[in-house]
Coordinates of N, CA and C in Angstrom, one line a residue:
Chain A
X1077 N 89.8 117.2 85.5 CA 90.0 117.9 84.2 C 91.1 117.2 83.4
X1078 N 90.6 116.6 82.0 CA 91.5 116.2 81.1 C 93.0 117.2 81.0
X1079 N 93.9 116.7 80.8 CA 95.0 117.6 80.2 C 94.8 118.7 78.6
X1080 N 94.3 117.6 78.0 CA 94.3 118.0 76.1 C 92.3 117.6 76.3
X1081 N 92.1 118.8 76.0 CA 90.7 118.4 75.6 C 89.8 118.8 74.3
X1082 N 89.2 118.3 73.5 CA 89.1 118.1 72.5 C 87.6 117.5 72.0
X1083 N 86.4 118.7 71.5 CA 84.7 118.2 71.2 C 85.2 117.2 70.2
X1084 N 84.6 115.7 70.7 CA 84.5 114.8 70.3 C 83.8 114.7 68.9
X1085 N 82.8 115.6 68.8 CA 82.3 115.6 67.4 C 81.1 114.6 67.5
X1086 N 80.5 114.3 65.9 CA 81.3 114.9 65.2 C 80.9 115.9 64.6
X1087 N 82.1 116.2 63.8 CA 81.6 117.6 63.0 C 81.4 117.0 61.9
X1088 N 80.9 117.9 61.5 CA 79.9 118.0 59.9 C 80.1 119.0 59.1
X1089 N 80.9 119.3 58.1 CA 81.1 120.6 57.4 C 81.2 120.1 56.0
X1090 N 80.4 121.2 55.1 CA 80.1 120.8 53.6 C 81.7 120.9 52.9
X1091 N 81.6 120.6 51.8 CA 83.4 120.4 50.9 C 83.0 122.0 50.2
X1092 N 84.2 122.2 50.7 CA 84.7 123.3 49.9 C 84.5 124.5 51.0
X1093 N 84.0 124.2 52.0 CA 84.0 125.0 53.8 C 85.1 125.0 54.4
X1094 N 85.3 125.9 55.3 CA 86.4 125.9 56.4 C 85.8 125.3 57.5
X1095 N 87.0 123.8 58.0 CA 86.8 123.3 59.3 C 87.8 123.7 60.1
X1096 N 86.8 124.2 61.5 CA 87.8 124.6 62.2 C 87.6 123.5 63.7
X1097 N 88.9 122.7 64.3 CA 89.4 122.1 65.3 C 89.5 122.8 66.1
X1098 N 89.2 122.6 67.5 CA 89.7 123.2 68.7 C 90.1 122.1 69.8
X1099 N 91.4 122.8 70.5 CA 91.9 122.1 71.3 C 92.1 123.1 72.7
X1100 N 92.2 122.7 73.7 CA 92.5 123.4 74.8 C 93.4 121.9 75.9
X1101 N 94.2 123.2 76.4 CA 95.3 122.0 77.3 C 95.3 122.6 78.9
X1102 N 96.0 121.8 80.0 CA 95.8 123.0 81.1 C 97.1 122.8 81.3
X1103 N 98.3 121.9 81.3 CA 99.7 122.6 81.3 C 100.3 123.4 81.0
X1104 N 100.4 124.6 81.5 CA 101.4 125.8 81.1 C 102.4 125.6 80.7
X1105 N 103.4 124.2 81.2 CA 104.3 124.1 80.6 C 104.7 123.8 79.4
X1106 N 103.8 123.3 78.9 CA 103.2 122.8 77.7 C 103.9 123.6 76.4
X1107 N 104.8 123.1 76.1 CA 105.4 124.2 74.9 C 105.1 124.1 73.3
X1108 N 105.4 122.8 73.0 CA 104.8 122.5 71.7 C 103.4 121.7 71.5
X1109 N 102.9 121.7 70.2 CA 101.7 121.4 70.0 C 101.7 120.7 68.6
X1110 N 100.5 119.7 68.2 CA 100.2 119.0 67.0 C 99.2 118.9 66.6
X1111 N 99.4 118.6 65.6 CA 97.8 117.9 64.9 C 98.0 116.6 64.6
X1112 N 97.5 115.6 64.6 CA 97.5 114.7 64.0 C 96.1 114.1 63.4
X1113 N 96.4 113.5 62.2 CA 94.9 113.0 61.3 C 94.9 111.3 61.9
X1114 N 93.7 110.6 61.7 CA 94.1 109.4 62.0 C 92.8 108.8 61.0
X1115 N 93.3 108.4 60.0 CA 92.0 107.6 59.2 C 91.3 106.2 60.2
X1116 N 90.2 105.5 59.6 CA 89.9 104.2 60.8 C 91.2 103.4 60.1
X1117 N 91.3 103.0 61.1 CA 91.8 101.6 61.1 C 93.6 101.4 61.3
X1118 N 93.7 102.8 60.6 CA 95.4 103.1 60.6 C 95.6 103.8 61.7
X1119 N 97.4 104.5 61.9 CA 97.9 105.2 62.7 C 98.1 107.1 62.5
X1120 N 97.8 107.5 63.8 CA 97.8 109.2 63.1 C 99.2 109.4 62.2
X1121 N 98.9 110.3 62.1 CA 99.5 110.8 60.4 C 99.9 112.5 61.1
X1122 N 101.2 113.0 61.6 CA 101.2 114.2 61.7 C 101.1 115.0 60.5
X1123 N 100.0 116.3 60.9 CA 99.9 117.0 59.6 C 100.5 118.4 59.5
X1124 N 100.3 118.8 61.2 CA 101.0 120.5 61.6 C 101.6 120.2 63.4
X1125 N 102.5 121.3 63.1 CA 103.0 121.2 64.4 C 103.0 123.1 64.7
X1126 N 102.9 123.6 66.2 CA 103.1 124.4 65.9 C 104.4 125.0 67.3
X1127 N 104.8 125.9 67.6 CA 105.9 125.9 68.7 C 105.7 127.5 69.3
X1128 N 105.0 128.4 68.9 CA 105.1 129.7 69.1 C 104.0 130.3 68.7
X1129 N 103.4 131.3 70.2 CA 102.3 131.9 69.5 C 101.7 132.4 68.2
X1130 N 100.4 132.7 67.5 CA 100.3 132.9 66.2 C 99.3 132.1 65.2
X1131 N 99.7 132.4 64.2 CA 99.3 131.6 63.1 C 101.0 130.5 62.2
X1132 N 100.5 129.6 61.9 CA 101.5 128.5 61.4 C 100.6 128.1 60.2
X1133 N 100.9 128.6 58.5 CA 100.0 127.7 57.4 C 101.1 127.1 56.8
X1134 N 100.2 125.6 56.6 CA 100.9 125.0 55.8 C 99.5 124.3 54.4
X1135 N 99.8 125.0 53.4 CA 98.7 124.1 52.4 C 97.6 125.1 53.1
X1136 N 96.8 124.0 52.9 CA 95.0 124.1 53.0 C 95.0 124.0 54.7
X1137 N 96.1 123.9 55.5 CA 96.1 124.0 57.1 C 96.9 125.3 57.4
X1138 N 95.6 125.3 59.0 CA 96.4 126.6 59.5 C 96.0 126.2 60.8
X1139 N 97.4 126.2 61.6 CA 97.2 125.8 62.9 C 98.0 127.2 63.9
X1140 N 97.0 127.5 64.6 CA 96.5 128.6 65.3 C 97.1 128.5 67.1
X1141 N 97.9 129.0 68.1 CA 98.4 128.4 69.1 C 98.2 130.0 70.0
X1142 N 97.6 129.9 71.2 CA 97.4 130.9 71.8 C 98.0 130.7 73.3
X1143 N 99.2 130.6 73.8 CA 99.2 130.2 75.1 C 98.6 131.2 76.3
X1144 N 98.4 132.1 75.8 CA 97.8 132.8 77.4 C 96.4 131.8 77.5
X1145 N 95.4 132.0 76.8 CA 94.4 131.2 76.5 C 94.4 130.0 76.8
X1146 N 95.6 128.8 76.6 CA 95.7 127.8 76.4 C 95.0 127.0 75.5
X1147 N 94.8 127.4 74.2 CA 94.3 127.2 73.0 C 94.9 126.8 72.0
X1148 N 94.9 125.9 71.1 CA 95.3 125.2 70.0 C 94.1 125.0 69.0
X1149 N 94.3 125.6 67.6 CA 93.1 125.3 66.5 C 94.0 124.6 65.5
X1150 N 93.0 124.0 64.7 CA 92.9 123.8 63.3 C 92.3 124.4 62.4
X1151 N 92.6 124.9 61.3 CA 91.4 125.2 60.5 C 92.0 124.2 59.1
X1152 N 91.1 124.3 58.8 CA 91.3 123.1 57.2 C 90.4 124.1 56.3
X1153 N 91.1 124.8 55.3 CA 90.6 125.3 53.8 C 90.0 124.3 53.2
X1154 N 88.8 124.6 52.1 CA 88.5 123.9 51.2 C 88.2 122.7 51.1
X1155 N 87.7 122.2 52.6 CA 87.8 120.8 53.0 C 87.4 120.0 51.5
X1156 N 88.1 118.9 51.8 CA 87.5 117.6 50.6 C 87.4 116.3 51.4
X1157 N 86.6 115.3 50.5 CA 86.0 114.5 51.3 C 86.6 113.9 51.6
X1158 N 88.1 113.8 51.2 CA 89.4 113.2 52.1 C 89.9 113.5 53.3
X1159 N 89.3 114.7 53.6 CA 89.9 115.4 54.9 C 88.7 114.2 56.1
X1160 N 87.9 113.5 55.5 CA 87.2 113.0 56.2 C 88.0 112.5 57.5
X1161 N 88.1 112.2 58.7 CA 88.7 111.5 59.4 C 89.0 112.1 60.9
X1162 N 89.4 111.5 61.8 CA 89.4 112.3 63.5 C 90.7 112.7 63.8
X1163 N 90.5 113.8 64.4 CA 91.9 114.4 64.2 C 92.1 114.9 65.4
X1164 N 93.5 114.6 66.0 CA 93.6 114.1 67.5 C 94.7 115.7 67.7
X1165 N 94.7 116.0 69.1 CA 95.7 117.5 69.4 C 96.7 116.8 70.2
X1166 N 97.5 117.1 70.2 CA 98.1 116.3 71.2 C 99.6 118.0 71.4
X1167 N 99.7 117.7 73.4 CA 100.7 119.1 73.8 C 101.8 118.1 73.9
X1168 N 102.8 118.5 74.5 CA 104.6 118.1 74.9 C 105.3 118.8 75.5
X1169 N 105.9 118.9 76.5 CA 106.9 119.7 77.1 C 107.8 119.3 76.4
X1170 N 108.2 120.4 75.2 CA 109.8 119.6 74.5 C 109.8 118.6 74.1
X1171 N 110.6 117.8 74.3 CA 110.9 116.2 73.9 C 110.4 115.2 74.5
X1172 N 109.7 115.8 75.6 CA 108.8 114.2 76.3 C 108.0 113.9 75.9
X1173 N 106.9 113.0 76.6 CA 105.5 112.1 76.1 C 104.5 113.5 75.5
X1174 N 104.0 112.9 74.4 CA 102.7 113.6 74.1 C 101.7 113.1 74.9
X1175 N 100.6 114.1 75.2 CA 99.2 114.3 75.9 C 98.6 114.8 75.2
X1176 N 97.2 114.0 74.5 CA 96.5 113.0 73.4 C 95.4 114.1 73.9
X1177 N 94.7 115.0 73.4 CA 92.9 114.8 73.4 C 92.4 113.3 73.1
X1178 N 90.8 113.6 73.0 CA 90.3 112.5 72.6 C 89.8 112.0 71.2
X1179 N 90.4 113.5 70.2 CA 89.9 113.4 68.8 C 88.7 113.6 68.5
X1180 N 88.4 114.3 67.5 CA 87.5 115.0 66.8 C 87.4 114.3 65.5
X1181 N 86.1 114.2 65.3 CA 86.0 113.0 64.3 C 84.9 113.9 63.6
X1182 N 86.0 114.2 62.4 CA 85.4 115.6 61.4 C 84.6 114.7 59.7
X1183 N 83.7 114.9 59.7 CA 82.9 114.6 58.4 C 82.9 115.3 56.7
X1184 N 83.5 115.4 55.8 CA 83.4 116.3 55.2 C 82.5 115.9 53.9
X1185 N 81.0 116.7 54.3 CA 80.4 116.1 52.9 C 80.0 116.7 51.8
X1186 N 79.8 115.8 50.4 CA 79.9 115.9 49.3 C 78.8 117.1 48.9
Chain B
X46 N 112.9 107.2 51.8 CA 113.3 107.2 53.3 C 112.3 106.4 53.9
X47 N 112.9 105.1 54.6 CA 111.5 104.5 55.0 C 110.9 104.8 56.2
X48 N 109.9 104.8 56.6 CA 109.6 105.8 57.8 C 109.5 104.6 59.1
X49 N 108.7 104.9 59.8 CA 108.5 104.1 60.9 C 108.2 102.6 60.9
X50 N 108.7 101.4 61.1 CA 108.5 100.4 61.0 C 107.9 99.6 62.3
X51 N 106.8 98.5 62.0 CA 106.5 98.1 63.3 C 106.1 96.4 63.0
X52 N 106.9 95.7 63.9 CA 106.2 94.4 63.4 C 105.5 93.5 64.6
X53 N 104.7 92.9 64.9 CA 104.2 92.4 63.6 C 102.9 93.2 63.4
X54 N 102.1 92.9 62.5 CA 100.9 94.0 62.2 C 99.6 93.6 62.8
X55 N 99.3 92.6 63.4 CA 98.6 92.0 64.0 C 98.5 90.8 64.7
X56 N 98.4 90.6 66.1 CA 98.8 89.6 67.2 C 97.6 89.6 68.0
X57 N 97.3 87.8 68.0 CA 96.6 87.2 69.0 C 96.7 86.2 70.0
X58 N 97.0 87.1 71.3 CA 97.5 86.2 72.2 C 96.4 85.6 73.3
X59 N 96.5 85.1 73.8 CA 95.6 84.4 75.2 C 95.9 85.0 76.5
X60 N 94.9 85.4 77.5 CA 94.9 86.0 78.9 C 96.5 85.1 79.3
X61 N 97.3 86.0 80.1 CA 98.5 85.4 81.0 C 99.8 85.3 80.0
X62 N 99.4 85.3 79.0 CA 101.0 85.1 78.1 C 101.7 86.8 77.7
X63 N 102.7 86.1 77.2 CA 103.5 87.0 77.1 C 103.6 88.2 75.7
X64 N 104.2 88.8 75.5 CA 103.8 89.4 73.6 C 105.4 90.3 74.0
X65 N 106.1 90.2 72.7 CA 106.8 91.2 72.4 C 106.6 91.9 70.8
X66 N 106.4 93.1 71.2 CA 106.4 94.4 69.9 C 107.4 94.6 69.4
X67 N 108.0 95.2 67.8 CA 109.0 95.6 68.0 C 109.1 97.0 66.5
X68 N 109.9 97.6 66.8 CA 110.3 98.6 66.3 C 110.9 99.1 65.8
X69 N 111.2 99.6 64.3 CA 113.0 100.2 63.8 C 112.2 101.9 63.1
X70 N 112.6 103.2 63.8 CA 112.7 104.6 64.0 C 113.2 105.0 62.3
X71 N 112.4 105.7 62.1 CA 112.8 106.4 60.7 C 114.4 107.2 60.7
X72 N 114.7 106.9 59.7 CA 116.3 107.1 59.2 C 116.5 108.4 59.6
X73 N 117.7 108.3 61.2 CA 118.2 109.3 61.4 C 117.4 110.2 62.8
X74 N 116.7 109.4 63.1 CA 115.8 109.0 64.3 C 116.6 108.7 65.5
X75 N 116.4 108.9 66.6 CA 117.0 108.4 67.9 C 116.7 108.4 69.2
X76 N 115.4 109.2 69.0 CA 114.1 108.7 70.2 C 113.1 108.2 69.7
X77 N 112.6 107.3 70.3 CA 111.4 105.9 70.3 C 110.5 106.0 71.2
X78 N 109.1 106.5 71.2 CA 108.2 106.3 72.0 C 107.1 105.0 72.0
X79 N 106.5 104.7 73.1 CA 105.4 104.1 72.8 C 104.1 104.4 73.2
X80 N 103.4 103.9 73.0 CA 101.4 104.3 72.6 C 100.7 103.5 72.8
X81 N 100.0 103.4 73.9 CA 98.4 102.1 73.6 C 97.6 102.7 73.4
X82 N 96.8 102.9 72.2 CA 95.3 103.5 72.0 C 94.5 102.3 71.5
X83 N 93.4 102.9 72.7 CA 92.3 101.9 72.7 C 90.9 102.4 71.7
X84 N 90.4 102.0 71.6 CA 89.4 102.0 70.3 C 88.5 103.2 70.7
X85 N 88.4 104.4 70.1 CA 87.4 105.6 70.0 C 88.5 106.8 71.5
X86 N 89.8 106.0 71.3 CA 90.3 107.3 72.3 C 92.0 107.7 71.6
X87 N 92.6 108.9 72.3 CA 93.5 109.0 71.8 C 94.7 108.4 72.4
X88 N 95.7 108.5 71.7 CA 96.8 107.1 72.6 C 97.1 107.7 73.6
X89 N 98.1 106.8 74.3 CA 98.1 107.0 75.9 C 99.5 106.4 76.4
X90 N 100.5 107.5 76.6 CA 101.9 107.0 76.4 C 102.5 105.7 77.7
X91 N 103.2 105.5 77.0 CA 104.0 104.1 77.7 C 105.1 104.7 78.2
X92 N 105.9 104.4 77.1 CA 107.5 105.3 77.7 C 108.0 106.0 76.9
X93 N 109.4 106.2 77.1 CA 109.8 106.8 75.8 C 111.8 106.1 76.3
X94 N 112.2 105.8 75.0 CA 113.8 105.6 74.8 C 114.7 106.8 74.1
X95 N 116.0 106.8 74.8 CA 116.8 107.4 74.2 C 117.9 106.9 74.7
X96 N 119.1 106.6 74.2 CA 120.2 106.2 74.4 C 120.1 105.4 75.2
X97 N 119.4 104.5 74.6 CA 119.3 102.9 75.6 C 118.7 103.0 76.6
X98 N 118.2 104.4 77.2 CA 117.7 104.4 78.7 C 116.0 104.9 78.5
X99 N 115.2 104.1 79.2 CA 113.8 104.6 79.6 C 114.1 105.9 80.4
X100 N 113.6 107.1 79.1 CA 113.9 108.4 79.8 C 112.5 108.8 80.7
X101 N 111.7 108.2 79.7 CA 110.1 108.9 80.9 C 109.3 107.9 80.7
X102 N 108.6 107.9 81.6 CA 107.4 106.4 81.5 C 106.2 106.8 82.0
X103 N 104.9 106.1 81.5 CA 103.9 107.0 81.8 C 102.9 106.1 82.7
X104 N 101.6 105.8 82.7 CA 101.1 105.3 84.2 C 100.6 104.1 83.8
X105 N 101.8 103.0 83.3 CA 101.3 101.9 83.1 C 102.4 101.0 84.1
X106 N 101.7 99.7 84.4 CA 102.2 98.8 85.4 C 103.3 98.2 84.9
X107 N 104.1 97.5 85.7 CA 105.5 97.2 85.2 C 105.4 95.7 84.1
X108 N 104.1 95.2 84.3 CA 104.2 94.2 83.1 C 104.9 94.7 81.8
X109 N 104.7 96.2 81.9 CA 105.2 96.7 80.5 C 106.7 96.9 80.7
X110 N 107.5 96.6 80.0 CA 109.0 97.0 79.9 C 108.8 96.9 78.7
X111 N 110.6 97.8 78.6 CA 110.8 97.8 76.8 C 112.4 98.0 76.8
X112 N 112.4 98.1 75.5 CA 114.3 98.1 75.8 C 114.4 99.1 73.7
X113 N 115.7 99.7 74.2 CA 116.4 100.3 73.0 C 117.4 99.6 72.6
X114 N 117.9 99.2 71.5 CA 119.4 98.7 71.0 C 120.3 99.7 70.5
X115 N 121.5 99.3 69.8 CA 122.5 100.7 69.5 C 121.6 101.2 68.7
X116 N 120.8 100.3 67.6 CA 120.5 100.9 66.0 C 119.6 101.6 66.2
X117 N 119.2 102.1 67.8 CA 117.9 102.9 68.4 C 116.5 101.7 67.8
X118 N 116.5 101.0 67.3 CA 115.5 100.1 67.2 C 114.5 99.7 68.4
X119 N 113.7 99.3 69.1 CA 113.0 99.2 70.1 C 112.0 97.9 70.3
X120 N 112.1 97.5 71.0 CA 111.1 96.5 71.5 C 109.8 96.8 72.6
X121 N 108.7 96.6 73.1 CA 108.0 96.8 74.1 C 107.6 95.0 74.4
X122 N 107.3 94.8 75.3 CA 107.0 93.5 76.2 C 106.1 93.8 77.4
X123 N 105.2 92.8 77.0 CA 103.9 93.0 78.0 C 103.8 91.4 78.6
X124 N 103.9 91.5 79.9 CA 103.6 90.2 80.8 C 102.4 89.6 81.1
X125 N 101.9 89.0 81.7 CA 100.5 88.5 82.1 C 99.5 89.0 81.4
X126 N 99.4 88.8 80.1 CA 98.5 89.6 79.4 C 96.8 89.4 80.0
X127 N 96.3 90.7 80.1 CA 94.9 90.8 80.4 C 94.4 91.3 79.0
X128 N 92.4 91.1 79.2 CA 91.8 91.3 78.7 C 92.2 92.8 77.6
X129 N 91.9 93.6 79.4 CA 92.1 94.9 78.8 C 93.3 95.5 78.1
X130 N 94.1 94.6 77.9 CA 95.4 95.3 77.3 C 95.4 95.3 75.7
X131 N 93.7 94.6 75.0 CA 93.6 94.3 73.6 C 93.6 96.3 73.7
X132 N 94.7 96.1 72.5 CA 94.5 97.5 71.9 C 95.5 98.0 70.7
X133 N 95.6 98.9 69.9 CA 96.3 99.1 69.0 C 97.7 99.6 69.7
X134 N 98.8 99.5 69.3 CA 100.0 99.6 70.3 C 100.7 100.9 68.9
X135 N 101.2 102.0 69.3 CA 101.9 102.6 68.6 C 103.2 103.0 68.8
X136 N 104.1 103.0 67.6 CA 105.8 103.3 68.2 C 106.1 104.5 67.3
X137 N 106.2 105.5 67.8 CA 106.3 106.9 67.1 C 108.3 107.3 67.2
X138 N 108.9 107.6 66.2 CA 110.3 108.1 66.4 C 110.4 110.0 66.0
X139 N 111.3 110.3 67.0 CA 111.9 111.7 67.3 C 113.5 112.1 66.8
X140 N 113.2 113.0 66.1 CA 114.8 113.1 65.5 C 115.9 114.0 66.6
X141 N 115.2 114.7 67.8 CA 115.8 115.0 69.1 C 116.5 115.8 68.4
X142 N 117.5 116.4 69.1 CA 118.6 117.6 68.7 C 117.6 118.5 68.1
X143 N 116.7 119.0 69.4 CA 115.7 120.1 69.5 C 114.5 120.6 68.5
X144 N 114.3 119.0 67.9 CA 112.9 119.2 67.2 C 112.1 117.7 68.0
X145 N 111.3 118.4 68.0 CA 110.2 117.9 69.0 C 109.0 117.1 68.5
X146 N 108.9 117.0 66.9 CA 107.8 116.1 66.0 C 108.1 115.0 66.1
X147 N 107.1 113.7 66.2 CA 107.1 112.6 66.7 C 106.1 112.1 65.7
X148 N 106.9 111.0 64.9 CA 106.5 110.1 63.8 C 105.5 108.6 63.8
X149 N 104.7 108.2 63.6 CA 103.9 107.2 63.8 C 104.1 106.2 62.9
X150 N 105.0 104.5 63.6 CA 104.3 103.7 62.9 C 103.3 103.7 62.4
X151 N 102.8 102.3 61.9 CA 101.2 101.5 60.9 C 100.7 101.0 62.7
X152 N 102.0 100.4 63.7 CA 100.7 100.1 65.0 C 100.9 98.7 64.6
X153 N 100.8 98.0 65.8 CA 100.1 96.6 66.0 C 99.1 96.5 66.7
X154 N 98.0 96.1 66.3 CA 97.0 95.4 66.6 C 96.9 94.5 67.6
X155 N 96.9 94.3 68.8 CA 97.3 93.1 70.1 C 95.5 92.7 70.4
X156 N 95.2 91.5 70.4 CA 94.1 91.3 70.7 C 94.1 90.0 71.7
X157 N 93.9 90.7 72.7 CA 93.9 89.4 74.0 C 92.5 88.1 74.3
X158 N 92.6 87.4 74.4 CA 91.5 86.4 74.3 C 91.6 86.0 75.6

């Protein structure tokens, strides 16, 4: 079993739709959580982070953190065809190494 | 504020040689991770620096070392280079003193022949 696992995709969701990301982890210790965007060719881009059960919005993001579950979402409002690109989950115990899904590679069309 | 720096931005080296990466942490930064992500996966940690010391390292062989300076700036160094080691290399900085977000270089490019 992967640590950070993450549907490869891709997804496909029309502009101006809600895309929703799912992540699932199996360290309990696992405290903090991210998103990151990664266009081709470049480096991810953190967009949300979250630290505590709930809901976290920021903008057109709302990142969703469930630890009994061991669950981590995205949702993206009003996707635009910028939001195009794979968007990777990644957990942390605190201040150590991040543990990477494999990224979700989200389509948003016109 | 300039954020994550990484040079150089793309390197081609030959099977058995050597390569060094290097790194300067967004202003006010003082932990330095590193990252090999290989093409269609997510990165895959190396180590991590803090006060000059390799605090955690992750399941790669000891060709890899790296080193921190005062200015927290960072280097990574890869020995006998193999095939498999072509991959995008990333150096993410941590501002520590209990925030936990971790910033991304642009990445070098390492392409082994």
């Amino acid at each position: 079993q992967k640590e950070v696992e993450q549907n490869s995709g891709p997804l496909s969701v029309p502009e101006g739709a809600i895309a929703s990301l799912n992540c699932t982890y199996s360290d309990r210790g696992s405290q903090s959580f991210f998103w990151y965007r990664q266009y081709s060719g470049k480096s991810p881009e953190l967009i949300m982070f979250i630290y505590s059960n709930g809901d976290k919005e920021d903008g057109r993001f709302t990142a969703q953190l469930n630890k009994a579950s061991q669950y981590v979402s995205l949702l993206i409002r009003d996707s635009q065809p910028s939001d195009s690109a794979t968007y990777l989950c990644a957990a942390s115990r605190g201040a150590q190494k991040l543990v990477f899904g494999q990224g979700t590679r989200l389509t948003i069309n016109p | 504020d300039a954020g994550v720096t990484q040079s150089p931005t793309h390197l081609i080296k030959t099977r058995g040689q050597q390569v060094t990466l290097r790194c300067s942490p967004k202003s006010g930064h003082d932990t330095v991770s590193w990252y090999q992500q290989a093409l269609g996966q997510g990165p895959q940690f190396i180590f991590q620096y803090y006060e000059e010391e390799e605090r955690q390292r992750g399941n790669f062989p000891d060709r890899f070392s790296g080193h921190q300076f005062p200015n927290y700036s960072s280097e990574l160094n890869v020995n006998a280079l193999l095939l498999g080691d072509s991959a995008l290399y990333l150096c993410a900085s941590s501002p520590g003193t209990g925030r936990y977000e971790q910033y991304f270089g642009p990445g070098t490019r390492l392409t082994v022949t």
